[in-house]
């Protein structure tokens, strides 16, 4: 993964963790654990997928659906 892609993934991850904490009332450790264990994060980290180009709200919709329903849509 290039440095540019890694930077984008890290920036999005920061926003996603904050959104998880706000939405579910989780502490930072729980939010990080959930994010890093998710299929959404795997796709976000995959340069071929290109999900890292999307906005945090769009990516969060996938993550939220995965957490609540166990699937990515």
Coordinates of C-alpha atoms in Angstrom, one line a residue:
X1 CA 0.0 0.0 0.0
X2 CA 1.4 3.4 -0.9
X3 CA 1.9 6.1 1.7
X4 CA -0.9 8.2 0.1
X5 CA -3.4 5.3 0.4
X6 CA -2.2 4.5 3.9
X7 CA -2.7 8.2 4.9
X8 CA -6.2 8.2 3.5
X9 CA -7.1 5.0 5.3
X10 CA -5.8 6.4 8.6
X11 CA -7.7 9.6 8.2
X12 CA -10.9 7.8 7.5
X13 CA -10.3 5.4 10.3
X14 CA -10.0 8.3 12.7
X15 CA -13.4 9.7 11.6
X16 CA -15.0 6.2 11.6
X17 CA -13.8 5.6 15.2
X18 CA -15.3 8.9 16.3
X19 CA -18.6 8.1 14.6
X20 CA -18.7 4.7 16.2
X21 CA -18.1 6.2 19.6
X22 CA -20.9 8.8 19.0
X23 CA -23.4 6.4 17.5
X24 CA -23.0 3.5 19.9
X25 CA -21.5 5.1 23.0
X26 CA -18.4 2.9 22.9
X27 CA -15.1 3.8 24.3
X28 CA -12.2 4.3 21.9
X29 CA -10.8 0.8 22.5
X30 CA -14.1 -0.9 21.6
X31 CA -14.6 1.3 18.6
X32 CA -11.0 0.6 17.3
X33 CA -11.5 -3.2 17.9
X34 CA -14.8 -3.2 16.0
X35 CA -13.4 -1.2 13.1
X36 CA -10.2 -3.2 12.7
X37 CA -12.1 -6.6 12.9
X38 CA -14.7 -5.6 10.3
X39 CA -15.0 -6.6 6.7
X40 CA -15.5 -2.9 5.9
X41 CA -12.0 -2.1 7.2
X42 CA -10.6 -4.9 5.1
X43 CA -12.2 -3.4 2.0
X44 CA -11.1 0.1 3.1
X45 CA -7.5 -1.1 3.3
X46 CA -7.6 -2.8 -0.1
X47 CA -6.1 -0.4 -2.7
X48 CA -7.9 -2.4 -5.5
X49 CA -11.3 -1.7 -3.9
X50 CA -10.9 2.1 -3.8
X51 CA -13.2 2.5 -0.8
X52 CA -10.6 4.8 0.8
X53 CA -11.6 7.5 -1.8
X54 CA -15.1 7.8 -0.4
X55 CA -16.2 10.0 2.4
X56 CA -16.5 8.9 6.0
X57 CA -20.3 9.1 6.1
X58 CA -20.5 6.8 3.1
X59 CA -18.0 4.3 4.5
X60 CA -19.8 4.5 7.9
X61 CA -23.0 3.4 6.3
X62 CA -21.3 0.1 5.3
X63 CA -19.7 -0.3 8.7
X64 CA -23.0 0.4 10.6
X65 CA -24.9 -2.1 8.4
X66 CA -22.2 -4.7 9.0
X67 CA -22.3 -4.2 12.8
X68 CA -26.1 -4.1 13.0
X69 CA -26.9 -6.8 10.4
X70 CA -23.7 -8.8 10.0
X71 CA -23.5 -8.0 6.3
X72 CA -22.0 -5.4 4.0
X73 CA -24.5 -3.8 1.6

